[in-house]
Coordinates of C-alpha atoms in Angstrom, one line a residue:
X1 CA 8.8 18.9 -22.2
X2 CA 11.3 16.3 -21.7
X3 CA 10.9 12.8 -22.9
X4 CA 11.8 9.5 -20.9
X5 CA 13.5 9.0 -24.5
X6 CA 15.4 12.3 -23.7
X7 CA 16.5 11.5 -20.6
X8 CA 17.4 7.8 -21.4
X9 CA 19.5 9.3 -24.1
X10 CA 18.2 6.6 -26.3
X11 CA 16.7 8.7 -29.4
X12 CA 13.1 6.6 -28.9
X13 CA 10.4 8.0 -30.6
X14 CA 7.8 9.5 -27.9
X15 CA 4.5 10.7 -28.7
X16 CA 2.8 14.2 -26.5
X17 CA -1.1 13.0 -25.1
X18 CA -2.4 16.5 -26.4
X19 CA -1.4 15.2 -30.2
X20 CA -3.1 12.3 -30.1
X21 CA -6.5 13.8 -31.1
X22 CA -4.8 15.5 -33.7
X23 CA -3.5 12.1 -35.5
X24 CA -5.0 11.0 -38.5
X25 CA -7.2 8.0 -39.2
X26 CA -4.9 5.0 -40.0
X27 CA -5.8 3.4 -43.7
X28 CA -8.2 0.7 -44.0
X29 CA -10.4 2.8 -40.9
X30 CA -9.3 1.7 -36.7
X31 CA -7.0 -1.3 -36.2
X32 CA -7.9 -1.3 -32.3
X33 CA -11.1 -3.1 -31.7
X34 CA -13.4 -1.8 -28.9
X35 CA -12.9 -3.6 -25.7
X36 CA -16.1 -5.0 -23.2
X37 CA -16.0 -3.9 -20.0
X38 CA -16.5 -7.8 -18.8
X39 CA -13.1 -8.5 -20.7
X40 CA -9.9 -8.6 -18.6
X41 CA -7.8 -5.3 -18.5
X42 CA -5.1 -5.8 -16.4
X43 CA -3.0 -8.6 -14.5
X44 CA -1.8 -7.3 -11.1
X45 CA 0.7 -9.9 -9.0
X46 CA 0.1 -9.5 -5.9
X47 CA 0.2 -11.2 -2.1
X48 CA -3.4 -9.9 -2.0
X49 CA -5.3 -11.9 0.5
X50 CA -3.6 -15.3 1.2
X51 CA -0.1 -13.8 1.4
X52 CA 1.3 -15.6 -1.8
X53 CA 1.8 -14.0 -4.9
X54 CA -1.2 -14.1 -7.0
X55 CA -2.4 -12.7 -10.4
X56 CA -5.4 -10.8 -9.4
X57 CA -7.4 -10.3 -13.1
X58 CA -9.1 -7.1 -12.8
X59 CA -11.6 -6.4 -15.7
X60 CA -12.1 -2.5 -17.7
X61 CA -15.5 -2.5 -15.7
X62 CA -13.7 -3.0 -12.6
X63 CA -11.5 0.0 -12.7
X64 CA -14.0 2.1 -14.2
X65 CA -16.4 1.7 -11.4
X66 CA -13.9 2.8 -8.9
X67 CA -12.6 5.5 -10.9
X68 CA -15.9 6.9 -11.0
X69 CA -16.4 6.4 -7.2
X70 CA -13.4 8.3 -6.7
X71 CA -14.4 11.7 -9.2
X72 CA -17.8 11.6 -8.1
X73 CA -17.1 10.9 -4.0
X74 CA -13.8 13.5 -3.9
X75 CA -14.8 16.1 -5.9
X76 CA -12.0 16.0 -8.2
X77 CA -12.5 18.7 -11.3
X78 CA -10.2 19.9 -14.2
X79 CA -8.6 22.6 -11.8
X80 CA -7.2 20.0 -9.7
X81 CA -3.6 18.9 -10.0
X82 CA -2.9 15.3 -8.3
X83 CA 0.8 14.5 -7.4
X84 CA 1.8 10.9 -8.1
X85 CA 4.4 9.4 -6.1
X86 CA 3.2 5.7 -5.6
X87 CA 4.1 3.5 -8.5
X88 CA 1.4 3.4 -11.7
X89 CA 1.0 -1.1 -11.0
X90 CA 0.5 0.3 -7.4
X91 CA -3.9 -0.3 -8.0
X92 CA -4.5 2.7 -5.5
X93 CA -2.3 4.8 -7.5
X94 CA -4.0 3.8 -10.6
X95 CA -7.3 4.1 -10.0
X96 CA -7.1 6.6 -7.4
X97 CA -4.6 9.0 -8.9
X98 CA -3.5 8.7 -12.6
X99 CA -7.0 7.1 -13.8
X100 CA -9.0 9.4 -12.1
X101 CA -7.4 12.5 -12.5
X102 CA -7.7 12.0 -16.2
X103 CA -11.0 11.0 -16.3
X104 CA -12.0 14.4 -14.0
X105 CA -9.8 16.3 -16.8
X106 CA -7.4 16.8 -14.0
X107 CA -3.6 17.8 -14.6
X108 CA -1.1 14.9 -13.0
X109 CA 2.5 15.6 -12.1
X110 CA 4.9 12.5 -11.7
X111 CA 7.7 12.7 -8.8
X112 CA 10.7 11.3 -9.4
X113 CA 11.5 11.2 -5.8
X114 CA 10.3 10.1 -2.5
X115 CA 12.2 12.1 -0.3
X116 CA 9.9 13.9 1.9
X117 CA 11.5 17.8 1.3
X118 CA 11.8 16.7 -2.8
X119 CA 7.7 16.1 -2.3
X120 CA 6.9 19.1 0.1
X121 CA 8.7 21.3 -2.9
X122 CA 6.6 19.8 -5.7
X123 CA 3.4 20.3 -3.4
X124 CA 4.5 24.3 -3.1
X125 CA 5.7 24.6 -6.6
X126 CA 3.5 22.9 -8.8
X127 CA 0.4 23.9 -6.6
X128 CA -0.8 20.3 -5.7
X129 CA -4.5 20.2 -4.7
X130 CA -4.3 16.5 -4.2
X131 CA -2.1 13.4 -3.9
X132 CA -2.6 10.2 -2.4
X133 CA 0.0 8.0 -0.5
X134 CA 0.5 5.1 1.9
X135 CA 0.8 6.0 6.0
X136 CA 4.4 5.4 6.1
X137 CA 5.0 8.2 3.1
X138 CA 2.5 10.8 5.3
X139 CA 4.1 10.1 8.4
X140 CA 7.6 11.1 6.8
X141 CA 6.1 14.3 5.4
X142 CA 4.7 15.1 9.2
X143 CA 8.4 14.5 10.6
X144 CA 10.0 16.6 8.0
X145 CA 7.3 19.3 8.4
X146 CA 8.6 19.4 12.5
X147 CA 12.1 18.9 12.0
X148 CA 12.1 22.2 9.2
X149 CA 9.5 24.3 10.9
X150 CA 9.9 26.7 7.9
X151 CA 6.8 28.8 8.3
X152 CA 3.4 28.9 10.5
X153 CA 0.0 27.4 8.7
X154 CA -0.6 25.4 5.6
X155 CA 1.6 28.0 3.7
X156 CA 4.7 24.9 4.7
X157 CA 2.1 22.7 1.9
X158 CA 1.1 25.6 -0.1
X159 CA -1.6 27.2 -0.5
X160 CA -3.5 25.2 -3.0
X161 CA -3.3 21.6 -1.2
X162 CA -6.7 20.6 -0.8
X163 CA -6.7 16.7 0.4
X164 CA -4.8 13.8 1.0
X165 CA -5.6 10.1 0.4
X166 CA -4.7 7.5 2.4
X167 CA -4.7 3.6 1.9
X168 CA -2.9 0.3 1.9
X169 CA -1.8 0.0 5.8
X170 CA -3.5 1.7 8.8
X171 CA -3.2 5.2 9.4
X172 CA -1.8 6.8 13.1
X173 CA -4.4 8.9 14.2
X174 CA -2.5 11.5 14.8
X175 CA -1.1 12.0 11.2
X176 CA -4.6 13.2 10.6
X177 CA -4.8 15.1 13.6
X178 CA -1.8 17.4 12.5
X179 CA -2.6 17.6 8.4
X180 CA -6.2 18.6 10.2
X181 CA -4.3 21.2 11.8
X182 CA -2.8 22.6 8.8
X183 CA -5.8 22.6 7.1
X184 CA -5.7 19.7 5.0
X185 CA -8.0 17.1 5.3
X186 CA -6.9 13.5 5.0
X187 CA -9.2 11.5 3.8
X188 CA -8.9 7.4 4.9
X189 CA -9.8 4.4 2.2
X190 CA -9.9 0.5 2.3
X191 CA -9.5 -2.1 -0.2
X192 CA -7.4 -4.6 -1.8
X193 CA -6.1 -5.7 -5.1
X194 CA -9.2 -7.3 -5.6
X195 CA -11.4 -5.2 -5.6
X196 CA -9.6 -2.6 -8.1
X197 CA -8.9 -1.8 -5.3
X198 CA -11.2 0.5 -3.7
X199 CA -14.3 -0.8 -1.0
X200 CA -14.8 2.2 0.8
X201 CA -13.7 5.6 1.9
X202 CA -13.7 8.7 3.8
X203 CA -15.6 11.7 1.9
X204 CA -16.1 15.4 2.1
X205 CA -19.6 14.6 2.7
X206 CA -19.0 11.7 4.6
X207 CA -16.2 11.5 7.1
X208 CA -14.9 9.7 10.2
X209 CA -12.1 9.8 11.1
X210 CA -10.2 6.5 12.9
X211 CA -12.8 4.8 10.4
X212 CA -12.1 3.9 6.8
X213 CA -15.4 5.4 5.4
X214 CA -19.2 4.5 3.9
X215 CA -19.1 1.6 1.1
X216 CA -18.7 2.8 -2.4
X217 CA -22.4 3.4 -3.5
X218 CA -22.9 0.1 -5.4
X219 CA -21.0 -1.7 -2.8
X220 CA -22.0 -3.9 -0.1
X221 CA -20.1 -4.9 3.0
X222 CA -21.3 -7.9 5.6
X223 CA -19.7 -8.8 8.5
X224 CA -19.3 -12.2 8.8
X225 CA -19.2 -13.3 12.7
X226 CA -20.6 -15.4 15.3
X227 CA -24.3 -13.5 16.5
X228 CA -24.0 -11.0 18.8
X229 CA -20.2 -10.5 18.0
X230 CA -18.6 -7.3 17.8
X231 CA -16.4 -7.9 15.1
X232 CA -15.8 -10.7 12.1
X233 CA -14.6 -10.7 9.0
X234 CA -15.3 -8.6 6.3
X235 CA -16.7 -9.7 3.1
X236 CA -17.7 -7.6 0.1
X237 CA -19.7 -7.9 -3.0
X238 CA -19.4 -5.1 -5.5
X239 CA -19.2 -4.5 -9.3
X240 CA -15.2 -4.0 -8.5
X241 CA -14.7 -7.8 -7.5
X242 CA -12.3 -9.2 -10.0
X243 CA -13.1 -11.6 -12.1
X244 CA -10.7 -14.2 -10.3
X245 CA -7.2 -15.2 -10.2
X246 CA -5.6 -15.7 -13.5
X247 CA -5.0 -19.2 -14.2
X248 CA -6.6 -20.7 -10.5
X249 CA -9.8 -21.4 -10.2
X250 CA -9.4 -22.9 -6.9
X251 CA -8.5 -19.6 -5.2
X252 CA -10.8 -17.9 -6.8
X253 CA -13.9 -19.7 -5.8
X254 CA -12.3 -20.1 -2.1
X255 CA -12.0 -16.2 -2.3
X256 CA -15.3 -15.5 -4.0
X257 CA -18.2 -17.4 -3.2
X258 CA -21.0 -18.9 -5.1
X259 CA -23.1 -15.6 -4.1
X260 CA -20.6 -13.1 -5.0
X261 CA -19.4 -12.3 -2.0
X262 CA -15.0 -11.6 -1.9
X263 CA -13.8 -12.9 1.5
X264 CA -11.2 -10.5 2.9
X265 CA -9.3 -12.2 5.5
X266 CA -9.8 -8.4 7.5
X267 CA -11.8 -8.2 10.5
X268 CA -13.7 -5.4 11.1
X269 CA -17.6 -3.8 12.3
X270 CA -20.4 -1.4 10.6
X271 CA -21.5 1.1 13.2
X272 CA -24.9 2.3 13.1
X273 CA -24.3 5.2 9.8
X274 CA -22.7 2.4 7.7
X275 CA -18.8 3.7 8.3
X276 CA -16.6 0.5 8.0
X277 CA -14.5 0.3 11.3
X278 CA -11.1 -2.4 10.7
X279 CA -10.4 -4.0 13.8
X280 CA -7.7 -6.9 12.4
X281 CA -6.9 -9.6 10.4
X282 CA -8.5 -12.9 10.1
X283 CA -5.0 -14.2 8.9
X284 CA -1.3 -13.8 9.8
X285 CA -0.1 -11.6 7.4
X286 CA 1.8 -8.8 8.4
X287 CA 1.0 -5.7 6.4
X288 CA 4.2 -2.8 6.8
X289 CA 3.0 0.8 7.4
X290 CA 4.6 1.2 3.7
X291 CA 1.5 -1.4 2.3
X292 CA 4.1 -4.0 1.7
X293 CA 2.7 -7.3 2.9
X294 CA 4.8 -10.2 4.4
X295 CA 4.1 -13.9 4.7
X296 CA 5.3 -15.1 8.3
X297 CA 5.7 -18.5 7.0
X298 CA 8.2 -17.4 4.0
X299 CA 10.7 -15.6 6.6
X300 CA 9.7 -19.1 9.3
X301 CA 11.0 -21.0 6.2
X302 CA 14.0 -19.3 5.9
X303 CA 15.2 -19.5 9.6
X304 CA 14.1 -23.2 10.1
X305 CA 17.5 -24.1 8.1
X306 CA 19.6 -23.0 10.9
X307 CA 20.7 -26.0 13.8
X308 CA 21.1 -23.0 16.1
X309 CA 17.4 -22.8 16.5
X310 CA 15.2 -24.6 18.6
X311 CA 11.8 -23.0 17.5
X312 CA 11.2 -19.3 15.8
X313 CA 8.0 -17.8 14.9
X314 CA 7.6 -14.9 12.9
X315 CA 4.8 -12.1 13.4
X316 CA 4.1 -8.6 13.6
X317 CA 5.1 -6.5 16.1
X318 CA 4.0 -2.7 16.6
X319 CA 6.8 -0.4 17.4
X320 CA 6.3 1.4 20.6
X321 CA 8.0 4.8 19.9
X322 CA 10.5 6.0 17.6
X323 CA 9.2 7.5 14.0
X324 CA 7.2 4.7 13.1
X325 CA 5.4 3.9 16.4
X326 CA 2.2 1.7 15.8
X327 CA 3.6 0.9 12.7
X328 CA 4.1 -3.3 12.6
X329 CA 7.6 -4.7 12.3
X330 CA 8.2 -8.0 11.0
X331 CA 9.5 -9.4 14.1
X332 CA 11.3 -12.8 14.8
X333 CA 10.8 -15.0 18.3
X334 CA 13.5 -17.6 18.4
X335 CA 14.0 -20.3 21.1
X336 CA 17.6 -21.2 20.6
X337 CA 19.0 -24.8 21.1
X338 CA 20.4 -25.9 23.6
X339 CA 23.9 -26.1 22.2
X340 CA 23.7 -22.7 20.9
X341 CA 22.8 -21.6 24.5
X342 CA 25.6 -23.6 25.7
X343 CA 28.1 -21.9 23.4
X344 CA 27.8 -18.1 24.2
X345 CA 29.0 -16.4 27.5
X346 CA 25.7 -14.5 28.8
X347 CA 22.5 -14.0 27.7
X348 CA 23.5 -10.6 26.0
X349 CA 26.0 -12.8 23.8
X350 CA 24.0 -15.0 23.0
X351 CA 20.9 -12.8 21.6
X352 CA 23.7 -11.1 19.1
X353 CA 24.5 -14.5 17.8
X354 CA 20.6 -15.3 17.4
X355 CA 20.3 -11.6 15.6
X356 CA 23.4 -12.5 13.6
X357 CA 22.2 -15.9 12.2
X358 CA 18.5 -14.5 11.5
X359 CA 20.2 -11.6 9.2
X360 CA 22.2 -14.5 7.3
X361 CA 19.4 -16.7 6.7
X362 CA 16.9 -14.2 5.2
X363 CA 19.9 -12.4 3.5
X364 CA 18.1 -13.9 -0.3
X365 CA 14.7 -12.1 1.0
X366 CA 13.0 -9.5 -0.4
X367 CA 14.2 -6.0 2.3
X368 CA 10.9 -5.7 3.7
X369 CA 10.6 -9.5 4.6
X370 CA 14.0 -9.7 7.1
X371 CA 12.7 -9.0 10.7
X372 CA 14.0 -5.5 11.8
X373 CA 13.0 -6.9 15.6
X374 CA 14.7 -10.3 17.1
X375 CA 13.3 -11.3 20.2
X376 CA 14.9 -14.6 21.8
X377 CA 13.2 -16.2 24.5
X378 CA 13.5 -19.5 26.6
X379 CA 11.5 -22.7 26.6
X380 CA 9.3 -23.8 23.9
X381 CA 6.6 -21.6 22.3
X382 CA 3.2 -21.4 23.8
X383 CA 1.0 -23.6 21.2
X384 CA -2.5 -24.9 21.1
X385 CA -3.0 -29.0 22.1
X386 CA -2.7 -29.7 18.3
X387 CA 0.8 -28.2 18.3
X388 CA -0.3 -24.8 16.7
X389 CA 2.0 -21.5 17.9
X390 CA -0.3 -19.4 20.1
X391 CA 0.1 -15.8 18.0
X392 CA -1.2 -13.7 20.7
X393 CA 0.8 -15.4 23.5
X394 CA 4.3 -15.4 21.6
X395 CA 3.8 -11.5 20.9
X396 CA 3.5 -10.9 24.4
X397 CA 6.6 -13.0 25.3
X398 CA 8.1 -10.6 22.5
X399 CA 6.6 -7.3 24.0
X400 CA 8.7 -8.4 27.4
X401 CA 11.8 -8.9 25.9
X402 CA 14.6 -6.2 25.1
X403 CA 14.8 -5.3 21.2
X404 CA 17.8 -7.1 20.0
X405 CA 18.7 -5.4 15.9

């Protein structure tokens, strides 16, 4: 076995999980008291729902349930052995992979890569039977499974792949279609930090696919909507509702009202078997095919220092082909100024000179903030009678224009 200590080359002292049982009592009887399950376990920052990073306080009873959910609903047993690649303060790979592949008695292998051959190998050489991932990562393992072609069937996966888990962003259909095809079912799931982070999800007993799955039994999902509406937003009351935001009340009881009931922000339907259908998002955030999130008005902040620009609003935009079409893009819509228009010899000229100054000013963000797509257009901004930016309207300005870097 070799230790992070070993590979650091630091000579720290590193202790094996199988001789743990075998340590003896320390003097004076245990030093670690027993914990509640009402008591907080972990703090996760995240942009959860509102966009803005937030400590989401999660409690042992919290995780627990969904661990449970996940043993019970998936089947997982000793024999399994579930690949990690998403990061352990990642709460899907927590409770969803490391947690509950110990608590089945499970065998977990960690990669240390997330290059898509480096993953397909482990699969094939450490036998995998399950791993769960974000879209983006199974999309990647699709396109390298094409591009190598290096045998018929799931034998390309190994034999011993059993499932896949999916969560965090939506999921192109057709990434299930071709695992399907292979053999290997992938199993869809919804939730958020919040809620530990599992609401629902897909099943071998229960599955749908385009749908996100049946509430985890204990859970219960309302749509909140105007009667007779197709669609509103979801809300969720279950024992894996955090106990609130560390240190803000106020968010938390905006988040969570007086009856228990989380608020997402999603929008979404029930059909008539219960399955949780997620139709959009009450809010503006953009949410990457990698489960990054973005907060339009962080990047809008950023590009409102610059004189060359006469309006910009930031949004997502779904790519339209490539290797990540249907994923969202953070995309920008600028109206320049008039003196920047003046200043640039053609249209064409001008666009690189609005993509230029949009890479400058969100040069400080975080990568998966800066708008891959820039999309200038002329004239003000569609926007309500109050002054507010029509969303809907400025994407389709941006869906007519040419993509600019």
């Amino acid at each position: 076995v070799v230790t992070l200590g070993a590979r650091l080359g630091a000579g720290l002292p590193s202790l094996l999980l199988e001789d743990v049982a075998s340590l003896p009592e320390p003097a004076g009887g245990r030093v670690v008291a027993a914990r509640r399950g009402d008591e907080p376990a972990v703090v996760v920052w995240t942009a959860g729902t509102t966009g803005a990073p937030r400590g989401v306080t999660l409690s042992a009873a919290n995780i627990a349930y969904v661990v449970a959910a996940m043993v019970h609903g998936q089947r997982l047993c000793r024999d399994d052995r579930v690949l990690s690649v998403l990061p352990a303060h990642h709460m899907f790979e927590l409770s969803c992979g490391l947690l509950a592949a110990l608590a089945a008695g499970a065998s977990g292998v960690f990669a240390g890569t997330l290059m898509p051959h480096e993953i397909l190998r482990l699969i094939r050489e450490r036998r995998i039977t399950r791993m769960a991932a974000v879209p983006l990562l199974l999309k990647l393992l699709k396109n390298d499974l094409e591009a190598r072609r290096s045998g018929p069937g799931q034998g390309r996966l190994g034999r011993h792949l059993q499932a896949l888990y999916s969560g965090g962003a939506p999921l192109d259909p057709a990434v299930v279609d071709y695992f399907a095809a292979l053999g290997v079912p992938v199993y869809q799931g919804y939730g958020l930090t919040e809620t530990a982070p599992t609401v629902a999800m897909n099943t071998p007993a229960h599955n749908r696919v385009g749908s996100v799955g049946r509430a985890l039994p204990g859970t219960e999902i309302r749509i909140d909507g105007p009667a007779g509406a197709a669609q509103g937003e979801v809300l969720v009351r279950s024992p894996a509702v955090m106990l609130g935001y560390c240190n803000d009340g106020a968010l938390t009881r905006a988040t969570v009202d007086g009856h228990g009931w989380l608020h997402t922000g999603d929008l979404g339907r029930l059909d008539a078997d219960g399955f949780l259908w997620l139709t959009g998002r009450a809010k503006n955030l953009i949410v990457l095919d990698s489960g990054k999130k973005v907060q339009p008005e962080e990047v809008e902040a950023a590009l409102a220092a610059s004189p060359l620009f006469a309006e910009a609003c930031v949004l997502g935009l779904r790519a339209a082909d490539g290797p990540r079409a249907g994923a969202e893009q953070v995309c920008a819509v600028v109206v320049p100024a008039d003196a920047a228009a003046g200043g640039h010899p053609g249209w064409a000229a001008l666009e690189q000179a609005v993509a230029d100054e949009v890479a400058r000013l969100t040069r400080g963000l975080g990568g998966h903030k800066r708008p891959t797509v820039v999309k200038v257009v002329a004239g003000p901004l569609p926007k309500t009678a109050k002054g507010t930016v029509r969303h809907a309207e400025v994407a389709r300005l941006a869906q007519q224009r040419e993509r600019v870097g």
